[in-house]
PDB file of C-alpha atoms in Angstrom:
ATOM      1  CA  UNK C   1      -8.487   2.999 -15.678  1.00 68.00           C
ATOM      2  CA  UNK C   2     -11.660   3.780 -17.596  1.00 80.00           C
ATOM      3  CA  UNK C   3     -11.954   7.286 -19.026  1.00 94.00           C
ATOM      4  CA  UNK C   4     -14.807   9.749 -18.795  1.00 97.00           C
ATOM      5  CA  UNK C   5     -17.992   8.200 -20.125  1.00 97.00           C
ATOM      6  CA  UNK C   6     -20.836  10.246 -21.543  1.00 97.00           C
ATOM      7  CA  UNK C   7     -24.231   8.896 -22.481  1.00 97.00           C
ATOM      8  CA  UNK C   8     -25.917   8.968 -24.829  1.00 97.00           C
ATOM      9  CA  UNK C   9     -23.484   9.750 -27.635  1.00 96.00           C
ATOM     10  CA  UNK C  10     -26.170  11.134 -29.923  1.00 97.00           C
ATOM     11  CA  UNK C  11     -29.574  12.595 -29.231  1.00 96.00           C
ATOM     12  CA  UNK C  12     -32.281  14.170 -31.343  1.00 98.00           C
ATOM     13  CA  UNK C  13     -34.972  16.280 -29.703  1.00 97.00           C
ATOM     14  CA  UNK C  14     -37.549  18.808 -30.811  1.00 97.00           C
ATOM     15  CA  UNK C  15     -37.974  22.392 -29.694  1.00 97.00           C
ATOM     16  CA  UNK C  16     -39.661  22.764 -26.329  1.00 97.00           C
ATOM     17  CA  UNK C  17     -38.625  19.351 -25.042  1.00 98.00           C
ATOM     18  CA  UNK C  18     -36.177  18.798 -22.241  1.00 98.00           C
ATOM     19  CA  UNK C  19     -33.092  16.605 -22.219  1.00 98.00           C
ATOM     20  CA  UNK C  20     -30.831  14.995 -19.618  1.00 98.00           C
ATOM     21  CA  UNK C  21     -27.238  14.074 -20.363  1.00 98.00           C
ATOM     22  CA  UNK C  22     -25.110  11.841 -18.177  1.00 98.00           C
ATOM     23  CA  UNK C  23     -21.419  11.801 -17.299  1.00 98.00           C
ATOM     24  CA  UNK C  24     -19.428   9.217 -15.372  1.00 98.00           C
ATOM     25  CA  UNK C  25     -16.046  10.624 -14.316  1.00 96.00           C
ATOM     26  CA  UNK C  26     -12.770   8.792 -14.005  1.00 95.00           C
ATOM     27  CA  UNK C  27     -12.742   6.710 -10.841  1.00 93.00           C
ATOM     28  CA  UNK C  28     -11.519   8.801  -7.923  1.00 90.00           C
ATOM     29  CA  UNK C  29     -12.188  12.152  -9.591  1.00 90.00           C
ATOM     30  CA  UNK C  30     -14.486  14.379  -7.584  1.00 89.00           C
ATOM     31  CA  UNK C  31     -14.769  17.359  -9.911  1.00 90.00           C
ATOM     32  CA  UNK C  32     -16.947  17.332 -13.013  1.00 93.00           C
ATOM     33  CA  UNK C  33     -17.251  20.215 -15.478  1.00 94.00           C
ATOM     34  CA  UNK C  34     -19.558  20.633 -18.433  1.00 96.00           C
ATOM     35  CA  UNK C  35     -18.884  22.495 -21.676  1.00 96.00           C
ATOM     36  CA  UNK C  36     -20.880  23.328 -24.774  1.00 97.00           C
ATOM     37  CA  UNK C  37     -19.207  23.345 -28.187  1.00 97.00           C
ATOM     38  CA  UNK C  38     -20.781  24.967 -31.241  1.00 96.00           C
ATOM     39  CA  UNK C  39     -19.226  26.034 -34.548  1.00 93.00           C
ATOM     40  CA  UNK C  40     -20.078  29.675 -33.867  1.00 90.00           C
ATOM     41  CA  UNK C  41     -19.151  30.071 -30.195  1.00 92.00           C
ATOM     42  CA  UNK C  42     -16.519  27.380 -29.798  1.00 92.00           C
ATOM     43  CA  UNK C  43     -16.029  25.705 -26.442  1.00 94.00           C
ATOM     44  CA  UNK C  44     -17.858  27.409 -23.593  1.00 94.00           C
ATOM     45  CA  UNK C  45     -17.902  26.510 -19.927  1.00 93.00           C
ATOM     46  CA  UNK C  46     -21.302  25.648 -18.458  1.00 95.00           C
ATOM     47  CA  UNK C  47     -20.698  24.664 -14.825  1.00 91.00           C
ATOM     48  CA  UNK C  48     -18.460  22.747 -12.468  1.00 91.00           C
ATOM     49  CA  UNK C  49     -19.436  20.436  -9.630  1.00 92.00           C
ATOM     50  CA  UNK C  50     -17.301  19.254  -6.760  1.00 88.00           C
ATOM     51  CA  UNK C  51     -18.545  16.977  -3.994  1.00 88.00           C
ATOM     52  CA  UNK C  52     -22.157  17.439  -5.111  1.00 93.00           C
ATOM     53  CA  UNK C  53     -21.934  21.250  -4.972  1.00 92.00           C
ATOM     54  CA  UNK C  54     -21.903  23.607  -7.911  1.00 91.00           C
ATOM     55  CA  UNK C  55     -18.669  25.513  -7.524  1.00 86.00           C
ATOM     56  CA  UNK C  56     -18.556  27.591 -10.673  1.00 86.00           C
ATOM     57  CA  UNK C  57     -21.011  28.576 -13.375  1.00 90.00           C
ATOM     58  CA  UNK C  58     -20.660  29.991 -16.853  1.00 91.00           C
ATOM     59  CA  UNK C  59     -22.840  32.530 -18.582  1.00 92.00           C
ATOM     60  CA  UNK C  60     -25.776  30.387 -19.657  1.00 95.00           C
ATOM     61  CA  UNK C  61     -29.512  30.831 -19.047  1.00 96.00           C
ATOM     62  CA  UNK C  62     -31.283  29.079 -16.211  1.00 95.00           C
ATOM     63  CA  UNK C  63     -32.637  26.483 -18.639  1.00 97.00           C
ATOM     64  CA  UNK C  64     -29.261  24.807 -18.274  1.00 98.00           C
ATOM     65  CA  UNK C  65     -28.826  23.041 -14.965  1.00 97.00           C
ATOM     66  CA  UNK C  66     -26.816  20.231 -13.523  1.00 97.00           C
ATOM     67  CA  UNK C  67     -26.245  18.103 -10.496  1.00 97.00           C
ATOM     68  CA  UNK C  68     -23.707  15.718  -9.093  1.00 97.00           C
ATOM     69  CA  UNK C  69     -24.373  12.578  -7.129  1.00 97.00           C
ATOM     70  CA  UNK C  70     -22.503  11.134  -4.165  1.00 95.00           C
ATOM     71  CA  UNK C  71     -20.602   8.769  -6.476  1.00 94.00           C
ATOM     72  CA  UNK C  72     -19.407  11.852  -8.463  1.00 94.00           C
ATOM     73  CA  UNK C  73     -21.507  10.961 -11.500  1.00 97.00           C
ATOM     74  CA  UNK C  74     -23.102  14.060 -12.961  1.00 98.00           C
ATOM     75  CA  UNK C  75     -26.085  14.945 -15.091  1.00 98.00           C
ATOM     76  CA  UNK C  76     -26.929  18.099 -16.941  1.00 98.00           C
ATOM     77  CA  UNK C  77     -30.426  19.081 -17.957  1.00 98.00           C
ATOM     78  CA  UNK C  78     -31.638  21.499 -20.578  1.00 98.00           C
ATOM     79  CA  UNK C  79     -35.283  22.449 -20.407  1.00 95.00           C
ATOM     80  CA  UNK C  80     -37.433  24.036 -23.115  1.00 96.00           C
ATOM     81  CA  UNK C  81     -34.952  23.251 -25.856  1.00 97.00           C
ATOM     82  CA  UNK C  82     -34.230  25.830 -28.532  1.00 97.00           C
ATOM     83  CA  UNK C  83     -32.698  25.311 -31.973  1.00 97.00           C
ATOM     84  CA  UNK C  84     -29.562  27.088 -30.761  1.00 96.00           C
ATOM     85  CA  UNK C  85     -28.999  24.434 -28.130  1.00 97.00           C
ATOM     86  CA  UNK C  86     -27.835  22.050 -30.851  1.00 97.00           C
ATOM     87  CA  UNK C  87     -24.248  21.391 -29.897  1.00 97.00           C
ATOM     88  CA  UNK C  88     -21.674  18.934 -28.675  1.00 97.00           C
ATOM     89  CA  UNK C  89     -21.854  18.752 -24.885  1.00 98.00           C
ATOM     90  CA  UNK C  90     -18.628  17.734 -23.241  1.00 97.00           C
ATOM     91  CA  UNK C  91     -17.988  16.565 -19.736  1.00 97.00           C
ATOM     92  CA  UNK C  92     -14.588  16.691 -18.053  1.00 95.00           C
ATOM     93  CA  UNK C  93     -13.426  15.269 -14.755  1.00 93.00           C
ATOM     94  CA  UNK C  94     -10.421  16.099 -12.620  1.00 89.00           C
ATOM     95  CA  UNK C  95      -8.857  15.117  -9.326  1.00 80.00           C
ATOM     96  CA  UNK C  96      -9.328  18.644  -8.024  1.00 63.00           C
ATOM     97  CA  UNK C  97      -8.805  19.029  -4.330  1.00 52.00           C
ATOM     98  CA  UNK C  98      -5.396  17.532  -3.753  1.00 54.00           C
ATOM     99  CA  UNK C  99      -3.000  20.098  -2.322  1.00 56.00           C
ATOM    100  CA  UNK C 100      -0.195  21.185  -4.597  1.00 59.00           C
ATOM    101  CA  UNK C 101      -1.405  19.239  -7.615  1.00 67.00           C
ATOM    102  CA  UNK C 102      -2.451  21.091 -10.715  1.00 75.00           C
ATOM    103  CA  UNK C 103      -5.958  20.629 -12.019  1.00 78.00           C
ATOM    104  CA  UNK C 104      -5.846  18.586 -15.241  1.00 88.00           C
ATOM    105  CA  UNK C 105      -9.154  17.977 -16.939  1.00 91.00           C
ATOM    106  CA  UNK C 106      -9.942  14.756 -18.758  1.00 94.00           C
ATOM    107  CA  UNK C 107     -12.703  14.985 -21.311  1.00 96.00           C
ATOM    108  CA  UNK C 108     -15.243  12.508 -22.543  1.00 97.00           C
ATOM    109  CA  UNK C 109     -16.150  12.102 -26.196  1.00 96.00           C
ATOM    110  CA  UNK C 110     -19.278  14.194 -25.739  1.00 97.00           C
ATOM    111  CA  UNK C 111     -22.968  13.966 -26.466  1.00 97.00           C
ATOM    112  CA  UNK C 112     -24.073  15.366 -29.812  1.00 97.00           C
ATOM    113  CA  UNK C 113     -27.488  16.997 -29.333  1.00 98.00           C
ATOM    114  CA  UNK C 114     -29.565  17.995 -32.329  1.00 98.00           C
ATOM    115  CA  UNK C 115     -32.675  20.088 -31.747  1.00 97.00           C
ATOM    116  CA  UNK C 116     -35.194  20.056 -34.599  1.00 96.00           C
TER     117      UNK C 116
ATOM    118  CA  UNK V   1      -9.382  36.296 -17.211  1.00 57.00           C
ATOM    119  CA  UNK V   2      -6.136  36.937 -19.049  1.00 62.00           C
ATOM    120  CA  UNK V   3      -6.410  36.530 -22.811  1.00 87.00           C
ATOM    121  CA  UNK V   4      -4.300  34.450 -25.184  1.00 93.00           C
ATOM    122  CA  UNK V   5      -3.621  35.032 -28.880  1.00 94.00           C
ATOM    123  CA  UNK V   6      -2.815  32.202 -31.275  1.00 96.00           C
ATOM    124  CA  UNK V   7      -2.551  31.965 -35.064  1.00 97.00           C
ATOM    125  CA  UNK V   8      -5.706  30.582 -36.636  1.00 96.00           C
ATOM    126  CA  UNK V   9      -3.905  27.843 -38.521  1.00 97.00           C
ATOM    127  CA  UNK V  10      -0.512  26.303 -39.181  1.00 98.00           C
ATOM    128  CA  UNK V  11       0.826  23.635 -41.481  1.00 97.00           C
ATOM    129  CA  UNK V  12       3.572  21.143 -40.907  1.00 96.00           C
ATOM    130  CA  UNK V  13       5.175  18.231 -42.691  1.00 96.00           C
ATOM    131  CA  UNK V  14       5.137  14.811 -41.125  1.00 96.00           C
ATOM    132  CA  UNK V  15       8.178  13.971 -38.986  1.00 96.00           C
ATOM    133  CA  UNK V  16       9.266  17.602 -38.776  1.00 96.00           C
ATOM    134  CA  UNK V  17       9.189  19.689 -35.579  1.00 96.00           C
ATOM    135  CA  UNK V  18       6.292  22.068 -35.043  1.00 97.00           C
ATOM    136  CA  UNK V  19       6.379  25.234 -32.965  1.00 98.00           C
ATOM    137  CA  UNK V  20       2.959  26.542 -31.975  1.00 98.00           C
ATOM    138  CA  UNK V  21       3.130  30.078 -30.537  1.00 97.00           C
ATOM    139  CA  UNK V  22       0.883  31.703 -27.964  1.00 97.00           C
ATOM    140  CA  UNK V  23       0.931  35.302 -26.787  1.00 96.00           C
ATOM    141  CA  UNK V  24      -0.380  36.132 -23.336  1.00 93.00           C
ATOM    142  CA  UNK V  25       0.897  39.623 -22.608  1.00 92.00           C
ATOM    143  CA  UNK V  26      -1.557  40.214 -19.728  1.00 89.00           C
ATOM    144  CA  UNK V  27      -0.575  37.071 -17.832  1.00 89.00           C
ATOM    145  CA  UNK V  28      -0.312  37.490 -14.084  1.00 85.00           C
ATOM    146  CA  UNK V  29       2.394  36.019 -11.929  1.00 81.00           C
ATOM    147  CA  UNK V  30       0.111  33.311 -10.649  1.00 80.00           C
ATOM    148  CA  UNK V  31      -1.358  32.064 -13.951  1.00 86.00           C
ATOM    149  CA  UNK V  32      -0.563  28.596 -15.194  1.00 89.00           C
ATOM    150  CA  UNK V  33      -0.106  28.101 -18.954  1.00 93.00           C
ATOM    151  CA  UNK V  34      -1.992  25.058 -20.196  1.00 94.00           C
ATOM    152  CA  UNK V  35      -2.182  23.458 -23.623  1.00 96.00           C
ATOM    153  CA  UNK V  36      -4.977  21.190 -24.734  1.00 97.00           C
ATOM    154  CA  UNK V  37      -5.707  19.796 -28.160  1.00 97.00           C
ATOM    155  CA  UNK V  38      -8.832  18.503 -29.816  1.00 97.00           C
ATOM    156  CA  UNK V  39      -8.574  15.864 -32.494  1.00 95.00           C
ATOM    157  CA  UNK V  40     -11.440  15.607 -34.985  1.00 91.00           C
ATOM    158  CA  UNK V  41     -14.590  14.101 -33.474  1.00 88.00           C
ATOM    159  CA  UNK V  42     -13.073  13.834 -30.007  1.00 92.00           C
ATOM    160  CA  UNK V  43     -13.144  15.768 -26.740  1.00 95.00           C
ATOM    161  CA  UNK V  44     -10.185  17.995 -25.851  1.00 96.00           C
ATOM    162  CA  UNK V  45      -7.077  16.279 -24.549  1.00 96.00           C
ATOM    163  CA  UNK V  46      -4.537  17.651 -22.075  1.00 95.00           C
ATOM    164  CA  UNK V  47      -1.089  18.152 -23.592  1.00 97.00           C
ATOM    165  CA  UNK V  48       1.130  19.984 -21.122  1.00 96.00           C
ATOM    166  CA  UNK V  49       1.232  22.836 -18.627  1.00 93.00           C
ATOM    167  CA  UNK V  50       3.808  25.077 -16.976  1.00 91.00           C
ATOM    168  CA  UNK V  51       4.260  28.046 -14.704  1.00 89.00           C
ATOM    169  CA  UNK V  52       7.706  29.579 -15.183  1.00 89.00           C
ATOM    170  CA  UNK V  53      10.196  26.952 -16.329  1.00 90.00           C
ATOM    171  CA  UNK V  54      10.252  25.001 -19.573  1.00 93.00           C
ATOM    172  CA  UNK V  55       8.532  21.640 -19.328  1.00 94.00           C
ATOM    173  CA  UNK V  56       8.816  18.352 -21.181  1.00 95.00           C
ATOM    174  CA  UNK V  57       6.578  15.317 -21.264  1.00 93.00           C
ATOM    175  CA  UNK V  58       6.069  12.364 -23.566  1.00 91.00           C
ATOM    176  CA  UNK V  59       3.779  14.357 -25.852  1.00 91.00           C
ATOM    177  CA  UNK V  60       5.483  17.717 -26.196  1.00 96.00           C
ATOM    178  CA  UNK V  61       7.676  20.452 -24.761  1.00 97.00           C
ATOM    179  CA  UNK V  62       6.578  23.827 -23.488  1.00 97.00           C
ATOM    180  CA  UNK V  63       8.964  26.745 -23.791  1.00 97.00           C
ATOM    181  CA  UNK V  64       8.011  29.772 -21.685  1.00 96.00           C
ATOM    182  CA  UNK V  65       9.525  33.179 -22.340  1.00 95.00           C
ATOM    183  CA  UNK V  66      11.479  34.725 -19.490  1.00 93.00           C
ATOM    184  CA  UNK V  67       8.885  37.511 -19.068  1.00 93.00           C
ATOM    185  CA  UNK V  68       6.093  34.889 -19.403  1.00 93.00           C
ATOM    186  CA  UNK V  69       4.285  37.018 -21.977  1.00 94.00           C
ATOM    187  CA  UNK V  70       4.511  34.265 -24.566  1.00 95.00           C
ATOM    188  CA  UNK V  71       5.010  30.528 -24.792  1.00 97.00           C
ATOM    189  CA  UNK V  72       5.590  27.925 -27.492  1.00 98.00           C
ATOM    190  CA  UNK V  73       4.317  24.390 -27.670  1.00 98.00           C
ATOM    191  CA  UNK V  74       6.847  22.178 -29.427  1.00 98.00           C
ATOM    192  CA  UNK V  75       5.953  18.898 -31.071  1.00 97.00           C
ATOM    193  CA  UNK V  76       9.312  17.332 -31.799  1.00 94.00           C
ATOM    194  CA  UNK V  77       8.237  15.120 -34.698  1.00 95.00           C
ATOM    195  CA  UNK V  78       4.768  15.761 -36.040  1.00 96.00           C
ATOM    196  CA  UNK V  79       2.701  12.772 -37.065  1.00 96.00           C
ATOM    197  CA  UNK V  80      -0.592  12.658 -38.920  1.00 96.00           C
ATOM    198  CA  UNK V  81      -2.237  11.926 -35.580  1.00 95.00           C
ATOM    199  CA  UNK V  82      -1.112  15.342 -34.314  1.00 97.00           C
ATOM    200  CA  UNK V  83      -3.482  17.124 -36.710  1.00 97.00           C
ATOM    201  CA  UNK V  84      -5.826  18.889 -34.305  1.00 97.00           C
ATOM    202  CA  UNK V  85      -6.877  22.232 -32.889  1.00 97.00           C
ATOM    203  CA  UNK V  86      -4.423  23.330 -30.191  1.00 98.00           C
ATOM    204  CA  UNK V  87      -5.604  25.586 -27.399  1.00 97.00           C
ATOM    205  CA  UNK V  88      -3.376  27.720 -25.200  1.00 96.00           C
ATOM    206  CA  UNK V  89      -5.193  28.513 -21.944  1.00 92.00           C
ATOM    207  CA  UNK V  90      -4.297  30.525 -18.862  1.00 89.00           C
ATOM    208  CA  UNK V  91      -5.529  29.266 -15.535  1.00 85.00           C
ATOM    209  CA  UNK V  92      -5.546  31.260 -12.340  1.00 76.00           C
ATOM    210  CA  UNK V  93      -3.587  29.637  -9.563  1.00 71.00           C
ATOM    211  CA  UNK V  94      -5.432  29.611  -6.272  1.00 65.00           C
ATOM    212  CA  UNK V  95      -4.421  29.246  -2.695  1.00 58.00           C
ATOM    213  CA  UNK V  96      -3.621  25.609  -2.303  1.00 55.00           C
ATOM    214  CA  UNK V  97      -1.391  25.454  -5.370  1.00 57.00           C
ATOM    215  CA  UNK V  98      -3.706  24.177  -8.035  1.00 61.00           C
ATOM    216  CA  UNK V  99      -5.810  26.274 -10.347  1.00 65.00           C
ATOM    217  CA  UNK V 100      -9.493  26.968 -10.599  1.00 66.00           C
ATOM    218  CA  UNK V 101     -11.617  24.344 -12.255  1.00 65.00           C
ATOM    219  CA  UNK V 102     -12.915  25.625 -15.534  1.00 76.00           C
ATOM    220  CA  UNK V 103     -11.042  26.158 -18.793  1.00 85.00           C
ATOM    221  CA  UNK V 104     -11.604  29.269 -20.895  1.00 85.00           C
ATOM    222  CA  UNK V 105     -11.073  28.203 -24.499  1.00 89.00           C
ATOM    223  CA  UNK V 106     -10.203  30.607 -27.290  1.00 89.00           C
ATOM    224  CA  UNK V 107     -10.310  29.756 -31.000  1.00 92.00           C
ATOM    225  CA  UNK V 108      -7.032  27.837 -30.919  1.00 96.00           C
ATOM    226  CA  UNK V 109      -4.658  26.979 -33.757  1.00 97.00           C
ATOM    227  CA  UNK V 110      -5.710  24.397 -36.298  1.00 97.00           C
ATOM    228  CA  UNK V 111      -2.638  22.327 -37.135  1.00 98.00           C
ATOM    229  CA  UNK V 112      -2.554  20.443 -40.417  1.00 97.00           C
ATOM    230  CA  UNK V 113       0.113  17.800 -40.964  1.00 97.00           C
ATOM    231  CA  UNK V 114       1.065  16.831 -44.503  1.00 96.00           C
ATOM    232  CA  UNK V 115       2.449  13.379 -45.280  1.00 94.00           C
TER     233      UNK V 115
END
Protein backbone atom coordinates (compact mmCIF):
# COMPACT_ATOMS: atom_id res chain seq x y z
CA UNK A 1 0.00 0.00 0.00
CA UNK A 2 1.44 3.37 -0.96
CA UNK A 3 2.06 5.81 1.88
CA UNK A 4 1.08 9.45 2.19
CA UNK A 5 2.45 11.43 -0.73
CA UNK A 6 3.16 15.14 -0.54
CA UNK A 7 4.09 17.33 -3.47
CA UNK A 8 6.22 19.18 -4.08
CA UNK A 9 8.98 18.16 -1.68
CA UNK A 10 10.70 21.54 -1.82
CA UNK A 11 9.43 24.98 -2.70
CA UNK A 12 10.93 28.45 -2.72
CA UNK A 13 8.67 31.49 -2.79
CA UNK A 14 9.00 35.19 -2.10
CA UNK A 15 7.10 37.30 0.39
CA UNK A 16 3.61 38.24 -0.72
CA UNK A 17 3.18 35.27 -3.04
CA UNK A 18 0.77 32.45 -2.43
CA UNK A 19 1.47 28.73 -2.42
CA UNK A 20 -0.54 25.51 -2.74
CA UNK A 21 0.67 22.23 -1.31
CA UNK A 22 -0.80 18.85 -2.17
CA UNK A 23 -1.35 15.67 -0.18
CA UNK A 24 -2.51 12.26 -1.36
CA UNK A 25 -3.57 10.09 1.59
CA UNK A 26 -3.22 6.36 1.97
CA UNK A 27 -5.85 4.59 -0.10
CA UNK A 28 -9.04 4.20 1.91
CA UNK A 29 -8.19 6.91 4.44
CA UNK A 30 -10.80 9.63 4.64
CA UNK A 31 -9.20 11.94 7.18
CA UNK A 32 -6.35 14.28 6.31
CA UNK A 33 -4.60 16.59 8.77
CA UNK A 34 -2.00 19.25 8.16
CA UNK A 35 0.81 20.34 10.47
CA UNK A 36 3.49 23.01 10.39
CA UNK A 37 6.94 22.31 11.82
CA UNK A 38 9.44 25.06 12.61
CA UNK A 39 12.55 25.01 14.80
CA UNK A 40 11.04 27.58 17.15
CA UNK A 41 7.46 26.35 17.53
CA UNK A 42 7.86 22.66 16.83
CA UNK A 43 4.99 20.70 15.33
CA UNK A 44 1.71 22.59 15.27
CA UNK A 45 -1.67 21.43 14.05
CA UNK A 46 -3.19 23.44 11.19
CA UNK A 47 -6.47 21.72 10.28
CA UNK A 48 -8.17 18.40 9.72
CA UNK A 49 -10.51 17.38 6.93
CA UNK A 50 -12.88 14.45 6.84
CA UNK A 51 -15.18 13.68 3.92
CA UNK A 52 -14.49 17.08 2.35
CA UNK A 53 -15.42 18.97 5.53
CA UNK A 54 -13.07 20.81 7.83
CA UNK A 55 -13.59 19.16 11.19
CA UNK A 56 -10.96 20.81 13.33
CA UNK A 57 -8.74 23.86 13.06
CA UNK A 58 -5.63 25.01 14.85
CA UNK A 59 -4.67 28.51 15.86
CA UNK A 60 -3.40 29.92 12.58
CA UNK A 61 -4.39 33.08 10.70
CA UNK A 62 -6.92 33.01 7.89
CA UNK A 63 -4.10 33.14 5.34
CA UNK A 64 -3.83 29.40 5.89
CA UNK A 65 -6.64 27.45 4.29
CA UNK A 66 -7.27 23.99 3.00
CA UNK A 67 -9.72 21.78 1.22
CA UNK A 68 -10.37 18.14 0.59
CA UNK A 69 -11.66 16.57 -2.58
CA UNK A 70 -14.08 13.70 -3.05
CA UNK A 71 -11.17 11.28 -3.55
CA UNK A 72 -9.80 12.39 -0.12
CA UNK A 73 -6.82 14.18 -1.66
CA UNK A 74 -6.20 17.46 0.11
CA UNK A 75 -4.55 20.77 -0.63
CA UNK A 76 -3.50 23.55 1.66
CA UNK A 77 -3.00 27.13 0.56
CA UNK A 78 -1.07 29.94 2.15
CA UNK A 79 -1.73 33.39 0.79
CA UNK A 80 0.39 36.53 1.17
CA UNK A 81 3.43 34.60 2.33
CA UNK A 82 5.54 35.94 5.18
CA UNK A 83 9.12 35.06 6.09
CA UNK A 84 7.81 33.27 9.18
CA UNK A 85 5.87 30.85 7.02
CA UNK A 86 9.12 29.10 6.13
CA UNK A 87 8.62 25.64 7.55
CA UNK A 88 8.17 21.96 6.90
CA UNK A 89 4.50 21.29 6.16
CA UNK A 90 3.38 17.80 6.99
CA UNK A 91 0.27 15.97 5.96
CA UNK A 92 -1.12 12.96 7.81
CA UNK A 93 -3.93 10.61 6.91
CA UNK A 94 -5.95 8.23 9.04
CA UNK A 95 -8.82 5.79 8.72
CA UNK A 96 -10.88 7.88 11.12
CA UNK A 97 -14.51 6.97 11.25
CA UNK A 98 -14.48 3.26 11.94
CA UNK A 99 -16.23 2.47 15.21
CA UNK A 100 -14.03 1.22 18.00
CA UNK A 101 -10.77 1.70 16.13
CA UNK A 102 -8.23 4.15 17.42
CA UNK A 103 -7.15 6.99 15.19
CA UNK A 104 -3.56 6.38 14.02
CA UNK A 105 -2.04 9.05 11.84
CA UNK A 106 0.36 8.26 9.03
CA UNK A 107 2.57 11.11 7.95
CA UNK A 108 4.10 12.03 4.64
CA UNK A 109 7.67 13.24 4.27
CA UNK A 110 6.52 16.85 4.09
CA UNK A 111 6.98 19.85 1.86
CA UNK A 112 9.85 22.16 2.79
CA UNK A 113 8.76 25.74 2.06
CA UNK A 114 11.29 28.54 2.06
CA UNK A 115 10.02 32.11 1.87
CA UNK A 116 12.60 34.68 0.76
CA UNK B 1 -5.73 19.41 26.50
CA UNK B 2 -3.82 17.47 29.13
CA UNK B 3 -0.09 18.18 29.14
CA UNK B 4 2.83 15.77 28.99
CA UNK B 5 6.36 16.24 30.33
CA UNK B 6 9.36 14.47 28.83
CA UNK B 7 13.12 14.84 29.28
CA UNK B 8 14.70 16.94 26.55
CA UNK B 9 17.27 14.32 25.63
CA UNK B 10 18.51 10.84 26.44
CA UNK B 11 21.43 8.71 25.36
CA UNK B 12 21.63 5.00 24.87
CA UNK B 13 24.12 2.43 23.68
CA UNK B 14 23.33 0.27 20.70
CA UNK B 15 21.67 -3.07 21.50
CA UNK B 16 20.77 -1.98 25.03
CA UNK B 17 17.21 -1.37 26.25
CA UNK B 18 15.94 2.19 26.42
CA UNK B 19 13.25 3.48 28.75
CA UNK B 20 11.73 6.79 27.70
CA UNK B 21 9.58 8.33 30.46
CA UNK B 22 6.55 10.57 30.13
CA UNK B 23 4.63 12.29 32.91
CA UNK B 24 0.99 13.17 32.37
CA UNK B 25 -0.37 13.92 35.83
CA UNK B 26 -3.50 15.69 34.51
CA UNK B 27 -4.59 12.80 32.30
CA UNK B 28 -8.30 12.11 32.30
CA UNK B 29 -9.87 8.70 32.40
CA UNK B 30 -10.72 8.81 28.73
CA UNK B 31 -7.35 9.94 27.31
CA UNK B 32 -5.33 7.61 25.14
CA UNK B 33 -1.53 7.68 25.49
CA UNK B 34 0.18 7.76 22.11
CA UNK B 35 3.85 7.68 21.16
CA UNK B 36 5.19 8.91 17.86
CA UNK B 37 8.76 9.38 16.76
CA UNK B 38 10.40 11.51 14.13
CA UNK B 39 13.60 10.35 12.50
CA UNK B 40 15.85 13.01 10.96
CA UNK B 41 14.45 14.45 7.73
CA UNK B 42 11.25 12.42 7.94
CA UNK B 43 7.65 12.92 9.03
CA UNK B 44 6.54 11.58 12.42
CA UNK B 45 5.90 7.87 12.67
CA UNK B 46 3.40 6.09 14.92
CA UNK B 47 5.04 3.86 17.51
CA UNK B 48 2.42 2.60 19.95
CA UNK B 49 -0.61 3.62 21.98
CA UNK B 50 -2.49 2.46 25.06
CA UNK B 51 -5.30 3.30 27.42
CA UNK B 52 -4.89 1.44 30.71
CA UNK B 53 -3.01 -1.82 30.18
CA UNK B 54 0.57 -2.33 29.06
CA UNK B 55 0.92 -2.83 25.33
CA UNK B 56 3.45 -4.53 23.09
CA UNK B 57 4.00 -4.37 19.36
CA UNK B 58 6.84 -5.15 16.98
CA UNK B 59 8.45 -1.76 17.56
CA UNK B 60 8.20 -1.23 21.30
CA UNK B 61 6.39 -1.77 24.58
CA UNK B 62 4.34 0.75 26.50
CA UNK B 63 4.20 0.48 30.27
CA UNK B 64 1.42 2.53 31.88
CA UNK B 65 1.45 3.30 35.59
CA UNK B 66 -1.50 2.03 37.59
CA UNK B 67 -2.72 5.60 38.28
CA UNK B 68 -2.05 6.48 34.60
CA UNK B 69 -0.15 9.61 35.60
CA UNK B 70 2.98 8.40 33.85
CA UNK B 71 4.04 5.97 31.16
CA UNK B 72 7.28 4.57 29.75
CA UNK B 73 8.11 3.69 26.19
CA UNK B 74 10.50 0.74 26.10
CA UNK B 75 12.73 -0.03 23.16
CA UNK B 76 14.04 -3.49 23.93
CA UNK B 77 17.25 -3.29 21.91
CA UNK B 78 18.14 0.13 20.59
CA UNK B 79 19.62 0.36 17.12
CA UNK B 80 21.18 3.32 15.37
CA UNK B 81 17.96 3.62 13.39
CA UNK B 82 16.08 4.35 16.63
CA UNK B 83 17.84 7.71 17.00
CA UNK B 84 14.93 10.14 16.76
CA UNK B 85 12.75 12.57 18.66
CA UNK B 86 10.08 10.67 20.61
CA UNK B 87 6.79 12.35 21.38
CA UNK B 88 4.37 11.30 24.11
CA UNK B 89 0.88 12.60 23.27
CA UNK B 90 -2.48 12.40 25.01
CA UNK B 91 -5.54 12.08 22.85
CA UNK B 92 -9.08 12.59 24.03
CA UNK B 93 -11.28 9.58 23.49
CA UNK B 94 -14.63 10.44 21.98
CA UNK B 95 -17.95 8.74 21.80
CA UNK B 96 -17.48 6.01 19.29
CA UNK B 97 -14.29 4.69 20.85
CA UNK B 98 -11.60 6.37 18.83
CA UNK B 99 -9.97 9.67 19.60
CA UNK B 100 -10.17 13.10 18.06
CA UNK B 101 -8.17 13.68 14.94
CA UNK B 102 -5.36 16.06 15.65
CA UNK B 103 -2.15 15.45 17.58
CA UNK B 104 -0.82 18.03 20.03
CA UNK B 105 2.96 17.69 19.95
CA UNK B 106 5.23 18.84 22.75
CA UNK B 107 9.02 19.15 22.49
CA UNK B 108 9.62 15.42 22.83
CA UNK B 109 12.75 13.55 23.88
CA UNK B 110 15.70 13.46 21.52
CA UNK B 111 17.20 9.98 21.74
CA UNK B 112 20.81 9.49 20.70
CA UNK B 113 22.12 5.97 20.18
CA UNK B 114 25.85 5.33 20.41
CA UNK B 115 27.46 2.45 18.53
